[in-house]
Short mmCIF file of C-alpha atoms in Angstrom, two decimals:
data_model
loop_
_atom_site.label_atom_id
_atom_site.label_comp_id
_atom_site.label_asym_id
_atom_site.label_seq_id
_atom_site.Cartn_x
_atom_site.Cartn_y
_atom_site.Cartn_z
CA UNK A 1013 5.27 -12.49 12.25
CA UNK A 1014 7.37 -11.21 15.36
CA UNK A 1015 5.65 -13.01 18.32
CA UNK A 1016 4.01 -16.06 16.15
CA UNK A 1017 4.72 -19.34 18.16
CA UNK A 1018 7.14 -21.67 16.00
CA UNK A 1019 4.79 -24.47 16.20
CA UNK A 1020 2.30 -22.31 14.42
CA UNK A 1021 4.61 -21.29 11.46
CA UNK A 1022 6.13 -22.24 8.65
CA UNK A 1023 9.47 -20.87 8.20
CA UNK A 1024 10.44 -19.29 4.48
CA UNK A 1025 13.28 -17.74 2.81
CA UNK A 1026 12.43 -14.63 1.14
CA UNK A 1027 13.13 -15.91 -2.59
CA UNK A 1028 10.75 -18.76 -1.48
CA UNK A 1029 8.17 -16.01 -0.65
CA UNK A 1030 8.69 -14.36 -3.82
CA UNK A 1031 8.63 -18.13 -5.59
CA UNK A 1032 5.40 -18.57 -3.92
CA UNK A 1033 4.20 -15.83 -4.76
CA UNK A 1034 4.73 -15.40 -8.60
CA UNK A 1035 3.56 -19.54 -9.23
CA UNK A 1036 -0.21 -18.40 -7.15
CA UNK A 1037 -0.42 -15.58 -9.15
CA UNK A 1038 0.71 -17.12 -12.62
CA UNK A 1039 -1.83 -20.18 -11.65
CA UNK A 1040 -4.13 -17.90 -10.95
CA UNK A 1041 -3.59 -16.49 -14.84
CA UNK A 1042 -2.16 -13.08 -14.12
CA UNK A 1043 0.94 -12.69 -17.26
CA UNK A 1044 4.51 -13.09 -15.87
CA UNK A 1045 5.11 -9.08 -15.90
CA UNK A 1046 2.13 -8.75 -13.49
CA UNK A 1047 2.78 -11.38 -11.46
CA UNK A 1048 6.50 -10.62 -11.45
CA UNK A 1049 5.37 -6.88 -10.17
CA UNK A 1050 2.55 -7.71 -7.36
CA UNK A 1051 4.68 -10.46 -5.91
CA UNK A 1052 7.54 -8.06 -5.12
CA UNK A 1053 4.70 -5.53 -3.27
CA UNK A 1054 3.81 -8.88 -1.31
CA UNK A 1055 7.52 -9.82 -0.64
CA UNK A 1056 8.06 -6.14 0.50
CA UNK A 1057 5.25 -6.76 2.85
CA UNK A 1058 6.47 -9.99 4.15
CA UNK A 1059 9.87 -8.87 4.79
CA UNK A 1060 9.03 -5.81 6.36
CA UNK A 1061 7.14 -7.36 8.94
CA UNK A 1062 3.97 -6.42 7.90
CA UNK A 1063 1.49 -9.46 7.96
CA UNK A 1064 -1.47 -7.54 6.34
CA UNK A 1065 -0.07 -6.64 3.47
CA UNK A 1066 2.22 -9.71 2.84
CA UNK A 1067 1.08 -13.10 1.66
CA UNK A 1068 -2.03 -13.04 2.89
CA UNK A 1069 -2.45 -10.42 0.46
CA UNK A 1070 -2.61 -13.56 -2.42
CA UNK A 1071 -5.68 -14.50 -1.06
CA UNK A 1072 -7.12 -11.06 -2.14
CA UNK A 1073 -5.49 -11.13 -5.80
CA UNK A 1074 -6.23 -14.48 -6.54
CA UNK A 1075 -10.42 -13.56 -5.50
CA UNK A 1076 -9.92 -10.79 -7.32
CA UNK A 1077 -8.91 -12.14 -9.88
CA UNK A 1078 -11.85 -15.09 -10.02
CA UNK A 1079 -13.80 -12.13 -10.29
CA UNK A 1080 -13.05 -11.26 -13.64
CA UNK A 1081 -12.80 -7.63 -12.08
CA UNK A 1082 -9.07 -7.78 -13.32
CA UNK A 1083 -7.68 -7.73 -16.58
CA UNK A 1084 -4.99 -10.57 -15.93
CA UNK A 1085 -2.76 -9.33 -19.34
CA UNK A 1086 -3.36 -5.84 -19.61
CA UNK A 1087 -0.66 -4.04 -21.20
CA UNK A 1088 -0.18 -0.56 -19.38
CA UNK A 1089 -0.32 2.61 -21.93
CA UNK A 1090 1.97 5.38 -20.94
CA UNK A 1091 0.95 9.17 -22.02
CA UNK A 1092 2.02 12.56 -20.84
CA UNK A 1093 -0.89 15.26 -20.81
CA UNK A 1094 1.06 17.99 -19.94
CA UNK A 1095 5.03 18.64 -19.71
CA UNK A 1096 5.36 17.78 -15.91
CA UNK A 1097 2.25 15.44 -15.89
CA UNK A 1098 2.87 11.38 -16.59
CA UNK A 1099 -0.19 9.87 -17.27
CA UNK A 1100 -0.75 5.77 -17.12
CA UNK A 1101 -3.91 4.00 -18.17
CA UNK A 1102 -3.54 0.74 -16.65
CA UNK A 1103 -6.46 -0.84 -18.47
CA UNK A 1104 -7.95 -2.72 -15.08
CA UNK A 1105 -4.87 -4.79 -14.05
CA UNK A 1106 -3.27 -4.51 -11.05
CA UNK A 1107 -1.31 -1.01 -10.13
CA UNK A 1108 1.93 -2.50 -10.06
CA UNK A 1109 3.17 -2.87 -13.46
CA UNK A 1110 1.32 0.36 -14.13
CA UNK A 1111 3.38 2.23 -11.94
CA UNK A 1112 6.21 0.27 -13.26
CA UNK A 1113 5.96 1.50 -16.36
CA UNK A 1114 5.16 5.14 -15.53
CA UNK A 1115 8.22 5.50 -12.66
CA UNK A 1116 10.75 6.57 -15.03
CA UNK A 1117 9.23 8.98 -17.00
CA UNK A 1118 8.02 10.60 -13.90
CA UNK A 1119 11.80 10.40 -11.99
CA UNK A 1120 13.00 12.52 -15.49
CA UNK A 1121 10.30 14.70 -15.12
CA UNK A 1122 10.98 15.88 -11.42
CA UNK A 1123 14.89 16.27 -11.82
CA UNK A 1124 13.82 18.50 -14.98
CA UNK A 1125 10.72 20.36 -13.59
CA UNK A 1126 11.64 19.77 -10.24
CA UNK A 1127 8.47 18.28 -9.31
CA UNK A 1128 6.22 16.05 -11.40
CA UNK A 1129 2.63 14.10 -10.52
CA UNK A 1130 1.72 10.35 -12.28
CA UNK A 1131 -1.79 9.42 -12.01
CA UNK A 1132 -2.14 5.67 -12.69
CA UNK A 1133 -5.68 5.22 -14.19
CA UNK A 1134 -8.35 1.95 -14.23
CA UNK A 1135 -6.05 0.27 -12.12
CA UNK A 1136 -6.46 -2.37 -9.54
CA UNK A 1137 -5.02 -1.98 -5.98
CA UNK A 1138 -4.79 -3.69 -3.23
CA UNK A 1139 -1.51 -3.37 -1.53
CA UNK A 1140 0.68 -0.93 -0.07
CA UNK A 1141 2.03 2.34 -1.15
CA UNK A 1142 5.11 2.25 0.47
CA UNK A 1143 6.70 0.14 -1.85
CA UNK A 1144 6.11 3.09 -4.23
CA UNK A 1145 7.32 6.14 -2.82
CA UNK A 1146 10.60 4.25 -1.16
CA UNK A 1147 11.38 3.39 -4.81
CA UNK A 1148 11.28 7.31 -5.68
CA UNK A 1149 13.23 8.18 -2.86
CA UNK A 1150 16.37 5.85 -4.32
CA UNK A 1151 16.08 8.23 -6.69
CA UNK A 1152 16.97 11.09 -4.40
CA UNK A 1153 13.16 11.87 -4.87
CA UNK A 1154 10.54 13.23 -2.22
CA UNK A 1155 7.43 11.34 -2.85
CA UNK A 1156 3.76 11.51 -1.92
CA UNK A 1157 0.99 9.30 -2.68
CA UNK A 1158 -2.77 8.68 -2.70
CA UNK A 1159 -5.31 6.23 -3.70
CA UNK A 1160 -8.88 5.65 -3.01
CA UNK A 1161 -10.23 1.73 -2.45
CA UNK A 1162 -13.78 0.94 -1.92
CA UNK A 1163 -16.62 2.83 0.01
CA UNK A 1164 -15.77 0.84 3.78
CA UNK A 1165 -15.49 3.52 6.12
CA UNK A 1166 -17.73 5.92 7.78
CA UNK A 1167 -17.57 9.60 8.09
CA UNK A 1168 -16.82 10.90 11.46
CA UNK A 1169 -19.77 11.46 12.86
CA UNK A 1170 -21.54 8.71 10.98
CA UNK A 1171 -21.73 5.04 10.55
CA UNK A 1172 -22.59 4.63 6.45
CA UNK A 1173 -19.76 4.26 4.29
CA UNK A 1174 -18.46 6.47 1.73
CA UNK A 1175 -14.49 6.52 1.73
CA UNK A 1176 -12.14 3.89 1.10
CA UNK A 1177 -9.79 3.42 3.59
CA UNK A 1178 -7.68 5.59 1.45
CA UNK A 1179 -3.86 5.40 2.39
CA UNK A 1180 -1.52 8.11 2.54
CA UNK A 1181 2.75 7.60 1.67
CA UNK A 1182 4.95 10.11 2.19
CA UNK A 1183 8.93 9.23 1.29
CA UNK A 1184 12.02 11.55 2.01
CA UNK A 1185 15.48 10.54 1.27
CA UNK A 1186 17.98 10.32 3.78
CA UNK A 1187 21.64 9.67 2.05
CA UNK A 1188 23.50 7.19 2.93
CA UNK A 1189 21.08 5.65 5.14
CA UNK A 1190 17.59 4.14 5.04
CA UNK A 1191 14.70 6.96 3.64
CA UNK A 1192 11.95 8.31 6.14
CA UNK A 1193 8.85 6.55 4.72
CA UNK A 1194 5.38 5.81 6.07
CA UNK A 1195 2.17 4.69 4.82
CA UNK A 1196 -0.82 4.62 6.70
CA UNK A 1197 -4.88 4.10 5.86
CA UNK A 1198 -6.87 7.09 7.17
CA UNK A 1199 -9.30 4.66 8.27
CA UNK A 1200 -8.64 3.52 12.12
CA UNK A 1201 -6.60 0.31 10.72
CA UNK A 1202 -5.99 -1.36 7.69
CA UNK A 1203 -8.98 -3.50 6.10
CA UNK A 1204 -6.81 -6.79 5.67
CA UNK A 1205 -5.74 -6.09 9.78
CA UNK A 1206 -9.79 -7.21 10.29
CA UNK A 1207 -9.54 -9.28 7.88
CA UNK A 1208 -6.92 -11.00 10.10
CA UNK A 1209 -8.29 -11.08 12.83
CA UNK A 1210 -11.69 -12.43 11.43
CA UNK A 1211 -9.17 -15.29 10.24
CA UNK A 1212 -7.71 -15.85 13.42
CA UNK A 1213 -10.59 -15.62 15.39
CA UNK A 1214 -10.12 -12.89 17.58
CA UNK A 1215 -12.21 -10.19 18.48
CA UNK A 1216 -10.49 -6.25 17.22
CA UNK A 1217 -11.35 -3.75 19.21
CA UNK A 1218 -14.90 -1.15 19.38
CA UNK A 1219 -12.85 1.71 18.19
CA UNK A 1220 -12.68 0.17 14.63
CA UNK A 1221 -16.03 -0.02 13.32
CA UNK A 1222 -19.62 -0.48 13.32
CA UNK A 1223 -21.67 -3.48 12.09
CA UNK A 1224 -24.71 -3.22 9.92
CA UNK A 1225 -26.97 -1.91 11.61
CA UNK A 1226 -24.51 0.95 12.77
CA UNK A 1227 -23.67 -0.39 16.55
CA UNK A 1228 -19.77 -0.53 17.52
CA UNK A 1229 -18.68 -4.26 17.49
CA UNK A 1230 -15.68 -5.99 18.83
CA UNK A 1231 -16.65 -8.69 16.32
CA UNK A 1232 -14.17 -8.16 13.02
CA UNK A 1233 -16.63 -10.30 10.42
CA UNK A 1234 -19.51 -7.24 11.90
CA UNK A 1235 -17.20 -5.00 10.89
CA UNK A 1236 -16.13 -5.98 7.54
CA UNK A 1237 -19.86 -6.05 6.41
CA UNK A 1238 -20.61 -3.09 8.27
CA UNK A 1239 -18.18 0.28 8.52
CA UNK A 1240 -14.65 1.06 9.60
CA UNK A 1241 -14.20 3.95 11.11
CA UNK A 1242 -11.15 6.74 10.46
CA UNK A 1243 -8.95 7.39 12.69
CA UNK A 1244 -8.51 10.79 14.72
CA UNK A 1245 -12.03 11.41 14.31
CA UNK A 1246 -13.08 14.79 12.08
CA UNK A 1247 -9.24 14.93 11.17
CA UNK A 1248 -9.00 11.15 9.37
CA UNK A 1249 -12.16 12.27 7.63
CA UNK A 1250 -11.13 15.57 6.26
CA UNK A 1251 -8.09 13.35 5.08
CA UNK A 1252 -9.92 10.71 3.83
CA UNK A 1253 -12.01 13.43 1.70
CA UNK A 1254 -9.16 14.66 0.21
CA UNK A 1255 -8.06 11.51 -0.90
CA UNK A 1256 -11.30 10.64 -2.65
CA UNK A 1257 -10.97 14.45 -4.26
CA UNK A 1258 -7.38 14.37 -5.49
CA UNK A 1259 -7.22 10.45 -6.79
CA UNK A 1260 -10.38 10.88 -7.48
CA UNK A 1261 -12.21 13.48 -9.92
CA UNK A 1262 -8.98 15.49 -9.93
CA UNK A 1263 -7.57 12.73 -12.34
CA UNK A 1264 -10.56 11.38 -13.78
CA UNK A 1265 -10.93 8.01 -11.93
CA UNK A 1266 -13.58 6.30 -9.43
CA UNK A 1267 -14.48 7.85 -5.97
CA UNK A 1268 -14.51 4.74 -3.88
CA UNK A 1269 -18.40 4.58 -3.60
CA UNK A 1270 -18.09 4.83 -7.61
CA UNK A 1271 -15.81 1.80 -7.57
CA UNK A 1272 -18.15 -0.56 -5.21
CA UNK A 1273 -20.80 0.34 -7.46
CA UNK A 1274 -18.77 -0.62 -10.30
CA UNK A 1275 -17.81 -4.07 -8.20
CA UNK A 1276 -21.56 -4.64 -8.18
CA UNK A 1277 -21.37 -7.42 -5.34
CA UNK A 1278 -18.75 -8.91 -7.00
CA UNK A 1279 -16.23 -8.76 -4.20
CA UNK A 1280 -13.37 -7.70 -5.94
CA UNK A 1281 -10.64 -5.15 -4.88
CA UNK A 1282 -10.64 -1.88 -5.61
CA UNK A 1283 -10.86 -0.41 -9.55
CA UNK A 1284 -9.70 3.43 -9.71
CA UNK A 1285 -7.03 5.81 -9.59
CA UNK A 1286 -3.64 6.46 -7.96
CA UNK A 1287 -1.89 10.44 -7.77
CA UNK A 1288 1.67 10.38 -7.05
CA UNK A 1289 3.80 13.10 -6.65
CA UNK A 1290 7.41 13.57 -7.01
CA UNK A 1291 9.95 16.33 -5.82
CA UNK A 1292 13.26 16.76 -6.46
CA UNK A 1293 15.17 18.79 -3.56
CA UNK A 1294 17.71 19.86 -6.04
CA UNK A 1295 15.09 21.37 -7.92
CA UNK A 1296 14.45 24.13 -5.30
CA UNK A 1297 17.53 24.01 -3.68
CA UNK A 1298 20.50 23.69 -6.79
CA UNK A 1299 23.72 23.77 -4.92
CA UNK A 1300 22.56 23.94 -1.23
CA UNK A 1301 20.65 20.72 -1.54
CA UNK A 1302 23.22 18.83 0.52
CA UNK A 1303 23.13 21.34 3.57
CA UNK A 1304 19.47 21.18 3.94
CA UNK A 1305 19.40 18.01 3.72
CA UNK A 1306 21.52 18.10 6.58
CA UNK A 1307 19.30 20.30 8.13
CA UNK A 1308 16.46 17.89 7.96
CA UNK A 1309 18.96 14.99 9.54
CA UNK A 1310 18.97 17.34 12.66
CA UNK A 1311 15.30 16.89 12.97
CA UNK A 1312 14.93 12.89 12.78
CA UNK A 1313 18.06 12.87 15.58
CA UNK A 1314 16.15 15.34 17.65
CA UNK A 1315 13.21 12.93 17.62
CA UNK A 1316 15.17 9.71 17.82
CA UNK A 1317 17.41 11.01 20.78
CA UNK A 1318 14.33 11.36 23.05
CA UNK A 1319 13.42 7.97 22.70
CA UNK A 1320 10.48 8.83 20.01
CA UNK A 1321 10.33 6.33 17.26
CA UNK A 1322 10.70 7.41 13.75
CA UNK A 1323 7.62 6.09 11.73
CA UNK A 1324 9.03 3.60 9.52
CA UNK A 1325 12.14 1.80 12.19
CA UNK A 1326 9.94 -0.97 12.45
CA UNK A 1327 9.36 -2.11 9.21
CA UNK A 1328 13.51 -1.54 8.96
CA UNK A 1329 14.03 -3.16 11.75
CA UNK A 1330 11.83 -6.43 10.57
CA UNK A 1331 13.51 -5.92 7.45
CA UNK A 1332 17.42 -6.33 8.85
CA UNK A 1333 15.97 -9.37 10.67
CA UNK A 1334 14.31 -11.09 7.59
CA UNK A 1335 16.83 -10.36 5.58
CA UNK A 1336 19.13 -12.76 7.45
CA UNK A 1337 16.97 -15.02 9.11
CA UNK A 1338 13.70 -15.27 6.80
CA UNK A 1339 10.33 -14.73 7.42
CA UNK A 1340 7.56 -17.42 9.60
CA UNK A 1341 4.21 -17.15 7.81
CA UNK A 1342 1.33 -18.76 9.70
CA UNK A 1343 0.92 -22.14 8.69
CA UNK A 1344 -3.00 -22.25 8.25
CA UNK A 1345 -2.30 -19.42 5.59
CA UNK A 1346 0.47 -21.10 4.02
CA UNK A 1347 -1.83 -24.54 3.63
CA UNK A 1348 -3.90 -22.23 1.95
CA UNK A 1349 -0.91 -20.74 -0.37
CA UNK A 1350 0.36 -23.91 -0.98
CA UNK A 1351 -3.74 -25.48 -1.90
CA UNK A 1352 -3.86 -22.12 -4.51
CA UNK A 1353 -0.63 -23.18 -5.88
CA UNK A 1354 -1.05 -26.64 -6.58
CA UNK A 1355 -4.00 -24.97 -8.20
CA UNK A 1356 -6.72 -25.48 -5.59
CA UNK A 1357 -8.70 -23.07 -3.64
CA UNK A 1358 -8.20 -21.50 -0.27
#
């Protein structure tokens, strides 16, 4: 929380994060290898400097889970329905142990195909990809992936939802140092970004969204039960359709009006699909892999040396920091950890 006054904070180690983390989400009756998987995703967050999708993001499991939208002990079932195709059927827990489960099958599959696609099925998600594709890439992997949420954002040009704010990851590694990885919702911002400001009491700007009655609102709770909007306009939306398409139908899983409708009010996170795609260079390249991979390096220094900013540096930057120093969570939200630990409610 770069910026957060002290006095507003509570200072943690990282392993107290993760501690944290695990005992809200074991209290909250989630089995140790899903709580053991969603509190490194949250961890990931924290560390990487990225608020949204740390912590806070316990709030959102643990009302998910009070939902009984999420099967708390669901045993993931692996499958492969064709030779380069991994399938996992997560059985409505949370995405993390699914994907768990289907990574290494899928990282064998790429370095013998060359390129191989998981689709996690009837899972639950409501973190970040990155945390996905930047664990392909340590496998010398290029990785894409794609997951509907619930119907929350508008079309461009409209003000009714139909897509989820539907998140794009794209990974490619960069030997010896840290991969080129970003993540971002084709919606204008991140739900749980609103969701933070609602918190804190501060108004987000017009751009994002619309209330109810379809009128742009600086007002964040407006938004949240009204429409986000996509960012870029027609070009968010065309991406935000193809999300919906490819994690979607294409694998058999919930469009994201399909999985509020299946939420029925409830107020759970998402329920659907997840496509992920994995390349191996090596694959297309055999021996010359290394030298274009070079080539590629000449591209990132031709940004950097401008004074452009790689998508990504941030979060590495927070990372180097919190990796020494910790992490400061605001201390409202970690009253409300601690209540939800000590088995309370936030």
């Amino acid at each position: 929380m770069s910026g957060a006054d002290p006095a507003d904070t509570v200072a943690m180690t990282l392993d107290e994060v993760r501690t944290l983390s695990r005992s809200v989400l074991s209290g909250a009756g989630l089995s140790a290898d899903h709580a053991a998987a969603v509190a490194e995703t949250l961890v990931s967050g924290e560390r990487d400097g990225c608020g949204s999708h740390g912590v806070y993001r316990l709030l959102v499991a643990t009302r998910s889970i009070a939902t009984g939208r999420v099967s708390k002990d669901a045993v993931p079932v692996v499958s492969e329905p064709a030779q380069a195709l991994v399938r996992v059927d997560g059985g409505g827990g949370f995405a993390q142990l699914a994907f768990e489960r289907g990574k290494p099958l899928l990282v064998e599959k790429a370095r013998k195909f060359g390129i191989a696609a998981l689709a996690l099925n009837n899972v639950v998600h409501f973190a970040a990809l990155w945390p996905e594709v930047e664990a392909l890439t340590e496998q010398g992997l290029v990785a894409l992936a794609f997951t509907p949420s619930h119907a929350w954002v508008a079309p461009a040009g409209g003000t009714e939802p139909v897509f989820g704010t539907n998140p794009i990851a794209f990974g490619w590694p960069r030997p010896g140092r840290e991969p080129f990885v970003f993540d971002f919702a084709t919606s204008a911002v991140a739900r749980g970004e609103i969701e933070l400001h609602r918190r804190a009491g501060k108004p987000v700007p017009d751009s994002w969204g619309y209330d109810a009655d379809g009128n742009p609102t600086t007002d964040a709770a407006a938004v949240l039960s009204g429409a986000m909007r996509t960012f870029g306009g027609h070009k968010g939306s065309a991406l935000a359709a193809m999300v919906e398409l490819i994690a979607g139908p294409l694998i058999g899983d919930m469009t994201s009006k399909e999985s509020m409708a299946a939420d029925d009010g409830a107020g759970g996170s998402p329920l659907g699909g997840e496509l992920v795609l994995a390349i191996d260079p090596a694959g297309f390249l055999g021996a010359g892999v290394a030298e274009h991979l070079t080539r590629a390096e000449a591209m990132f220094e031709a940004i950097e040396t401008q004074g452009a900013r790689l998508p990504g540096s941030r979060r590495y930057a927070a990372r180097r920091r919190s990796l020494v120093e910790g992490v400061r969570v605001p201390a409202s939200l970690h009253a409300d950890l601690m209540a939800l630990a000590q088995g309370g409610k936030a």
